[in-house]
Coordinates of N, CA and C in Angstrom, one line a residue:
M1 N 0.9 -1.2 0.0 CA 0.0 0.0 0.0 C 0.9 1.2 0.0
H2 N 0.9 1.9 -1.1 CA 1.7 3.2 -1.2 C 0.8 4.3 -1.8
P3 N -0.2 4.6 -1.1 CA -1.1 5.6 -1.7 C -0.5 7.0 -1.7
S4 N -1.0 7.8 -2.7 CA -0.7 9.2 -2.7 C -2.0 9.9 -2.2
P5 N -1.8 11.0 -1.4 CA -3.0 11.6 -0.9 C -3.9 12.2 -2.0
A6 N -5.1 11.9 -2.0 CA -6.1 12.4 -3.0 C -7.1 13.3 -2.2
R7 N -7.7 14.2 -2.9 CA -8.7 15.1 -2.3 C -9.8 14.2 -1.7
I8 N -10.1 14.6 -0.4 CA -11.2 13.9 0.3 C -12.3 14.9 0.6
R9 N -13.5 14.6 0.2 CA -14.6 15.5 0.5 C -15.5 15.0 1.6
T10 N -15.8 15.8 2.5 CA -16.8 15.5 3.6 C -18.0 16.5 3.5
A11 N -18.9 16.4 4.4 CA -20.0 17.3 4.3 C -19.7 18.8 4.2
R12 N -18.7 19.2 5.1 CA -18.4 20.6 5.1 C -16.9 20.9 4.7
L13 N -16.1 19.9 4.5 CA -14.7 20.1 4.3 C -14.2 19.5 3.0
D14 N -13.1 20.0 2.6 CA -12.2 19.4 1.6 C -10.9 19.2 2.2
L15 N -10.4 17.9 2.2 CA -9.1 17.6 2.7 C -8.3 17.6 1.4
V16 N -7.4 18.6 1.3 CA -6.6 18.9 0.1 C -5.2 18.5 0.3
P17 N -4.6 17.7 -0.6 CA -3.2 17.2 -0.4 C -2.3 18.4 -0.2
L18 N -1.5 18.3 0.8 CA -0.5 19.3 1.2 C 0.4 19.8 0.1
R19 N 0.6 21.1 0.0 CA 1.5 21.7 -1.0 C 2.3 22.7 -0.2
V20 N 3.5 23.0 -0.7 CA 4.4 24.0 -0.1 C 3.7 25.3 -0.1
E21 N 2.9 25.6 -1.1 CA 2.2 26.9 -1.2 C 1.2 27.1 -0.1
H22 N 0.9 26.1 0.7 CA 0.0 26.3 1.8 C 0.6 26.9 3.0
A23 N 2.0 27.0 3.0 CA 2.7 27.5 4.2 C 2.3 28.8 4.7
D24 N 2.1 29.8 3.9 CA 1.7 31.1 4.4 C 0.4 31.1 5.2
E25 N -0.6 30.5 4.6 CA -1.9 30.5 5.3 C -1.8 29.6 6.5
M26 N -1.1 28.5 6.4 CA -1.0 27.6 7.6 C -0.2 28.2 8.7
A27 N 0.7 29.0 8.4 CA 1.5 29.7 9.5 C 0.5 30.5 10.4
V28 N -0.5 31.1 9.8 CA -1.5 31.8 10.6 C -2.4 30.8 11.3
V29 N -2.9 29.8 10.6 CA -3.8 28.8 11.2 C -3.1 28.2 12.4
L30 N -1.8 27.8 12.3 CA -1.1 27.1 13.4 C -0.4 28.0 14.3
G31 N -0.6 29.3 14.3 CA 0.2 30.3 15.0 C -0.1 30.5 16.5
D32 N -1.2 29.9 17.0 CA -1.5 30.0 18.4 C -0.6 29.1 19.2
P33 N 0.2 29.6 20.2 CA 1.0 28.8 21.0 C 0.2 27.7 21.8
A34 N -1.1 28.0 22.1 CA -1.9 27.0 22.8 C -2.0 25.7 22.1
L35 N -1.9 25.7 20.7 CA -2.0 24.5 20.0 C -0.9 23.5 20.3
H36 N 0.2 24.0 20.9 CA 1.4 23.2 21.1 C 1.4 22.7 22.6
T37 N 0.4 22.9 23.3 CA 0.3 22.5 24.7 C 0.6 21.0 24.8
F38 N -0.1 20.2 24.0 CA 0.0 18.8 24.1 C 1.0 18.2 23.1
I39 N 1.3 18.9 22.0 CA 2.2 18.3 21.0 C 3.6 18.8 21.1
G40 N 3.8 19.8 21.9 CA 5.2 20.4 22.1 C 5.6 21.3 21.0
G41 N 6.7 21.9 21.2 CA 7.2 22.9 20.2 C 6.6 24.2 20.3
S42 N 6.7 25.0 19.3 CA 6.1 26.3 19.2 C 5.7 26.6 17.8
P43 N 4.9 27.6 17.6 CA 4.5 27.9 16.2 C 5.6 28.1 15.3
A44 N 5.5 27.6 14.1 CA 6.5 27.9 13.0 C 6.1 29.0 12.1
D45 N 7.0 29.8 11.7 CA 6.7 30.8 10.7 C 6.5 30.2 9.3
A46 N 6.1 31.0 8.3 CA 5.9 30.5 7.0 C 7.1 29.9 6.4
D47 N 8.3 30.5 6.6 CA 9.5 29.9 6.0 C 9.8 28.6 6.5
A48 N 9.7 28.4 7.9 CA 9.9 27.1 8.5 C 8.9 26.1 8.0
L49 N 7.7 26.5 7.8 CA 6.7 25.5 7.3 C 7.0 25.2 5.9
R50 N 7.4 26.1 5.1 CA 7.8 25.8 3.7 C 8.8 24.7 3.7
E51 N 9.9 24.9 4.5 CA 10.9 23.9 4.6 C 10.4 22.5 5.1
R52 N 9.6 22.6 6.1 CA 9.0 21.3 6.6 C 8.1 20.6 5.6
Y53 N 7.3 21.4 4.8 CA 6.5 20.8 3.8 C 7.3 20.2 2.7
R54 N 8.4 20.9 2.3 CA 9.3 20.3 1.3 C 9.8 18.9 1.7
R55 N 10.2 18.8 3.0 CA 10.7 17.6 3.5 C 9.6 16.5 3.5
I56 N 8.5 16.9 3.9 CA 7.3 16.0 4.0 C 7.0 15.5 2.5
L57 N 6.9 16.4 1.6 CA 6.6 16.1 0.2 C 7.7 15.3 -0.5
A58 N 8.9 15.3 0.0 CA 10.0 14.5 -0.6 C 9.8 13.0 -0.2
G59 N 9.0 12.8 0.8 CA 8.7 11.4 1.2 C 9.6 10.9 2.3
P60 N 9.2 9.8 2.9 CA 10.0 9.2 4.0 C 11.2 8.4 3.4
P61 N 12.3 8.4 4.2 CA 13.5 7.6 3.8 C 13.3 6.1 3.9
E62 N 12.3 5.7 4.7 CA 12.2 4.2 4.9 C 11.4 3.6 3.7
P63 N 11.9 2.5 3.1 CA 11.1 1.9 2.0 C 9.8 1.3 2.6
G64 N 8.8 1.3 1.8 CA 7.5 0.7 2.3 C 6.7 1.6 3.1
V65 N 7.1 2.8 3.4 CA 6.4 3.8 4.3 C 5.8 4.9 3.4
S66 N 4.6 5.3 3.6 CA 4.0 6.4 2.9 C 3.6 7.5 3.9
W67 N 3.9 8.8 3.5 CA 3.5 9.9 4.3 C 2.3 10.6 3.5
C68 N 1.2 10.7 4.1 CA 0.0 11.3 3.4 C -0.4 12.5 4.3
N69 N -0.4 13.7 3.7 CA -0.7 14.9 4.5 C -1.7 15.8 3.7
W70 N -2.6 16.3 4.4 CA -3.7 17.2 3.8 C -3.8 18.4 4.7
V71 N -4.3 19.5 4.1 CA -4.8 20.7 4.8 C -6.3 20.5 4.8
I72 N -6.9 21.1 5.8 CA -8.4 21.1 5.9 C -8.9 22.4 5.4
R73 N -9.7 22.3 4.4 CA -10.3 23.5 3.8 C -11.8 23.6 4.1
L74 N -12.2 24.7 4.7 CA -13.6 24.8 5.1 C -14.4 25.3 3.9
R75 N -15.3 24.5 3.4 CA -16.1 25.0 2.2 C -17.2 26.0 2.7
D76 N -17.6 25.9 3.9 CA -18.7 26.8 4.4 C -18.2 28.2 4.7
A77 N -16.9 28.4 4.7 CA -16.4 29.8 5.0 C -16.4 30.6 3.7
R78 N -16.5 31.9 3.8 CA -16.5 32.7 2.6 C -15.4 33.8 2.8
P79 N -14.4 33.7 2.0 CA -14.1 32.7 1.0 C -13.6 31.4 1.7
P80 N -13.6 30.2 1.0 CA -13.1 29.0 1.7 C -11.7 29.2 2.2
R81 N -11.4 28.7 3.4 CA -10.1 28.9 4.0 C -9.6 27.7 4.6
L82 N -8.3 27.7 4.9 CA -7.7 26.5 5.6 C -7.9 26.7 7.1
A83 N -8.1 25.5 7.8 CA -8.3 25.6 9.2 C -7.5 24.5 10.0
G84 N -6.7 23.7 9.3 CA -5.9 22.7 10.0 C -5.3 21.7 9.1
T85 N -4.9 20.6 9.7 CA -4.2 19.5 8.9 C -4.7 18.2 9.4
V86 N -4.6 17.2 8.6 CA -4.7 15.8 9.0 C -3.5 15.1 8.3
Q87 N -3.1 14.0 8.9 CA -2.0 13.2 8.3 C -2.1 11.8 8.6
A88 N -1.4 11.0 7.8 CA -1.4 9.5 8.0 C 0.0 9.0 7.6
T89 N 0.6 8.3 8.5 CA 1.9 7.6 8.1 C 1.5 6.1 8.0
I90 N 1.7 5.6 6.8 CA 1.3 4.2 6.5 C 2.5 3.3 6.4
T91 N 2.5 2.2 7.2 CA 3.6 1.3 7.3 C 3.1 -0.1 7.1
P92 N 3.9 -1.0 6.7 CA 3.5 -2.4 6.7 C 3.3 -2.9 8.1
G93 N 2.2 -3.7 8.3 CA 1.9 -4.3 9.6 C 1.7 -5.8 9.5
A94 N 1.7 -6.4 10.7 CA 1.6 -7.9 10.7 C 0.3 -8.3 10.1
N95 N -0.8 -7.5 10.2 CA -2.1 -7.9 9.7 C -2.5 -7.1 8.5
G96 N -1.5 -6.4 7.9 CA -1.8 -5.6 6.7 C -1.3 -4.2 7.1
P97 N -1.5 -3.2 6.1 CA -1.0 -1.9 6.3 C -1.6 -1.2 7.6
L98 N -0.8 -0.5 8.3 CA -1.1 0.2 9.5 C -1.0 1.7 9.2
A99 N -2.0 2.5 9.6 CA -1.9 3.9 9.4 C -2.0 4.6 10.7
E100 N -1.0 5.4 11.0 CA -0.9 6.2 12.2 C -1.4 7.6 11.8
I101 N -2.5 8.1 12.4 CA -3.0 9.4 12.0 C -2.9 10.4 13.1
A102 N -3.0 11.7 12.7 CA -2.9 12.8 13.6 C -3.7 14.0 12.9
W103 N -4.1 14.9 13.7 CA -4.9 16.1 13.3 C -4.6 17.3 14.1
V104 N -4.8 18.4 13.6 CA -4.7 19.7 14.3 C -5.7 20.7 13.6
V105 N -6.5 21.3 14.4 CA -7.4 22.4 13.9 C -7.0 23.7 14.6
G106 N -6.9 24.8 13.9 CA -6.6 26.0 14.5 C -7.6 26.5 15.5
T107 N -7.1 27.2 16.5 CA -7.9 27.6 17.6 C -9.2 28.2 17.3
P108 N -9.3 29.2 16.3 CA -10.6 29.8 16.0 C -11.7 28.8 15.5
W109 N -11.3 27.6 15.0 CA -12.2 26.7 14.4 C -12.5 25.5 15.3
Q110 N -11.9 25.5 16.5 CA -12.1 24.3 17.4 C -13.5 24.4 18.0
G111 N -14.0 23.2 18.4 CA -15.3 23.1 19.0 C -16.5 23.1 18.0
R112 N -16.2 23.0 16.7 CA -17.3 23.0 15.7 C -17.4 21.6 15.0
G113 N -16.6 20.6 15.4 CA -16.7 19.3 14.8 C -15.8 19.1 13.6
Y114 N -15.0 20.1 13.2 CA -14.2 20.0 12.0 C -13.2 18.9 12.2
A115 N -12.5 18.8 13.3 CA -11.5 17.8 13.5 C -12.1 16.4 13.4
S116 N -13.3 16.2 14.0 CA -13.9 14.9 14.0 C -14.3 14.5 12.6
E117 N -14.9 15.5 11.9 CA -15.3 15.3 10.5 C -14.1 14.9 9.6
A118 N -13.0 15.7 9.8 CA -11.8 15.4 9.0 C -11.3 14.0 9.3
A119 N -11.2 13.7 10.6 CA -10.7 12.4 11.0 C -11.5 11.2 10.4
R120 N -12.8 11.4 10.5 CA -13.7 10.4 9.9 C -13.5 10.2 8.4
G121 N -13.4 11.4 7.7 CA -13.1 11.3 6.3 C -11.8 10.6 6.0
L122 N -10.8 10.9 6.8 CA -9.4 10.3 6.6 C -9.5 8.8 6.8
V123 N -10.2 8.4 7.9 CA -10.3 6.9 8.2 C -11.0 6.2 7.1
A124 N -12.1 6.8 6.6 CA -12.8 6.2 5.5 C -11.9 6.0 4.2
W125 N -11.1 7.1 3.9 CA -10.2 7.0 2.8 C -9.2 6.0 3.0
L126 N -8.6 5.9 4.2 CA -7.6 4.9 4.5 C -8.2 3.5 4.3
A127 N -9.4 3.2 4.8 CA -10.0 1.9 4.6 C -10.2 1.6 3.1
S128 N -10.5 2.6 2.3 CA -10.7 2.4 0.9 C -9.3 2.1 0.2
Q129 N -8.3 2.5 0.8 CA -6.9 2.3 0.3 C -6.3 1.0 0.8
G130 N -7.0 0.2 1.6 CA -6.5 -1.0 2.1 C -5.9 -1.1 3.4
A131 N -5.9 0.0 4.2 CA -5.4 0.0 5.6 C -6.2 -1.0 6.4
R132 N -5.5 -1.7 7.3 CA -6.2 -2.7 8.1 C -6.3 -2.2 9.6
T133 N -5.4 -1.4 10.0 CA -5.4 -0.9 11.3 C -5.1 0.6 11.3
V134 N -5.9 1.4 12.1 CA -5.6 2.8 12.2 C -5.3 3.1 13.7
V135 N -4.3 3.9 13.9 CA -3.9 4.2 15.3 C -3.7 5.7 15.4
A136 N -3.9 6.2 16.6 CA -3.6 7.6 16.9 C -3.0 7.6 18.4
H137 N -2.2 8.5 18.7 CA -1.6 8.7 20.0 C -2.1 10.0 20.6
V138 N -2.8 9.9 21.7 CA -3.5 11.1 22.3 C -3.0 11.3 23.8
H139 N -2.6 12.5 24.1 CA -2.2 12.8 25.4 C -3.4 12.5 26.3
P140 N -3.2 11.9 27.5 CA -4.4 11.5 28.4 C -5.2 12.7 28.9
D141 N -4.6 13.9 28.9 CA -5.3 15.1 29.4 C -6.0 15.9 28.2
H142 N -5.8 15.4 27.0 CA -6.3 16.1 25.9 C -7.7 15.6 25.5
T143 N -8.7 16.0 26.3 CA -10.1 15.4 26.1 C -10.7 15.7 24.7
A144 N -10.4 16.9 24.2 CA -10.9 17.2 22.8 C -10.4 16.2 21.8
S145 N -9.1 15.9 21.9 CA -8.5 15.0 20.9 C -9.0 13.6 21.1
A146 N -9.2 13.2 22.3 CA -9.7 11.9 22.6 C -11.1 11.8 22.0
A147 N -11.9 12.9 22.1 CA -13.2 12.9 21.5 C -13.2 12.7 20.0
V148 N -12.2 13.3 19.3 CA -12.0 13.2 17.9 C -11.6 11.8 17.5
A149 N -10.7 11.1 18.3 CA -10.4 9.8 18.0 C -11.6 8.9 18.1
A150 N -12.4 9.1 19.2 CA -13.6 8.2 19.4 C -14.6 8.5 18.2
A151 N -14.7 9.7 17.8 CA -15.7 10.0 16.7 C -15.2 9.4 15.4
A152 N -13.9 9.1 15.3 CA -13.4 8.5 14.1 C -13.5 7.0 14.2
G153 N -14.0 6.5 15.3 CA -14.1 5.0 15.4 C -13.0 4.3 16.2
L154 N -12.0 5.1 16.7 CA -10.9 4.5 17.4 C -11.3 4.3 18.9
A155 N -10.7 3.3 19.5 CA -10.9 3.1 20.9 C -9.6 3.1 21.7
A156 N -9.6 3.7 22.9 CA -8.4 3.8 23.7 C -8.0 2.4 24.1
T157 N -6.7 2.2 24.1 CA -6.1 0.9 24.5 C -5.4 1.1 25.9
D158 N -4.8 0.1 26.4 CA -4.0 0.2 27.6 C -2.6 0.6 27.3
V159 N -2.2 0.7 26.1 CA -0.8 1.0 25.7 C -0.6 2.5 25.8
V160 N 0.5 2.8 26.5 CA 1.0 4.2 26.6 C 2.4 4.3 26.0
H161 N 2.5 5.2 25.0 CA 3.8 5.4 24.4 C 4.2 6.9 24.5
E162 N 5.4 7.1 25.1 CA 5.9 8.5 25.3 C 4.8 9.4 25.9
G163 N 4.1 8.8 26.9 CA 3.1 9.6 27.7 C 1.8 9.7 27.0
E164 N 1.6 9.1 25.9 CA 0.3 9.2 25.2 C -0.4 7.9 25.1
T165 N -1.7 7.9 25.1 CA -2.5 6.7 25.0 C -2.7 6.3 23.5
R166 N -2.5 5.1 23.3 CA -2.7 4.6 21.9 C -4.2 4.3 21.7
W167 N -4.7 4.9 20.7 CA -6.1 4.6 20.3 C -6.0 3.8 19.0
E168 N -7.0 2.8 18.8 CA -6.8 1.9 17.7 C -8.2 1.5 17.1
L169 N -8.2 1.3 15.8 CA -9.3 0.8 15.1 C -8.9 -0.3 14.1
A170 N -9.5 -1.5 14.2 CA -9.2 -2.5 13.2 C -10.2 -2.4 12.1
L171 N -9.7 -2.3 10.9 CA -10.6 -2.2 9.7 C -10.8 -3.6 9.1
R172 N -11.9 -3.9 8.5 CA -12.2 -5.2 7.9 C -11.4 -5.3 6.6
G173 N -11.0 -6.5 6.3 CA -10.2 -6.7 5.1 C -11.0 -7.3 4.0

């Protein structure tokens, strides 16, 4: 399984494959230091994001691994605008391809269900691409992110990795 990210459409969102040109708008979207409370680091400026996006788009160094990254575009905003990101790292797994997913929605758009909608769209796309397991790692104090994982069909496990709880969904083959 070596998918390339394709546009994913949900009820209110377009998940658009990441491009370097998204860096300027995403620097604003991701600019609130509060977004980094659970993920660490600090906001990146547009130049740093352009460099990060170039590395991401060059692909992973490991054979058999795929990096799939999207920006979240709100169709209901006028004009449509970016509000966050979703991503999946797809690796070979014992029971078939495993996708580790993550999401972030900018502070002004939180609490509106956008992250849950984007995560559900991503999981459905991963299932259509042949993924067999979807996992996410969520800080135990990040209740909003836990709600997103649950909305996407994942369930918390007893596994803790680097202080985060592993959430998992087994997809049918």
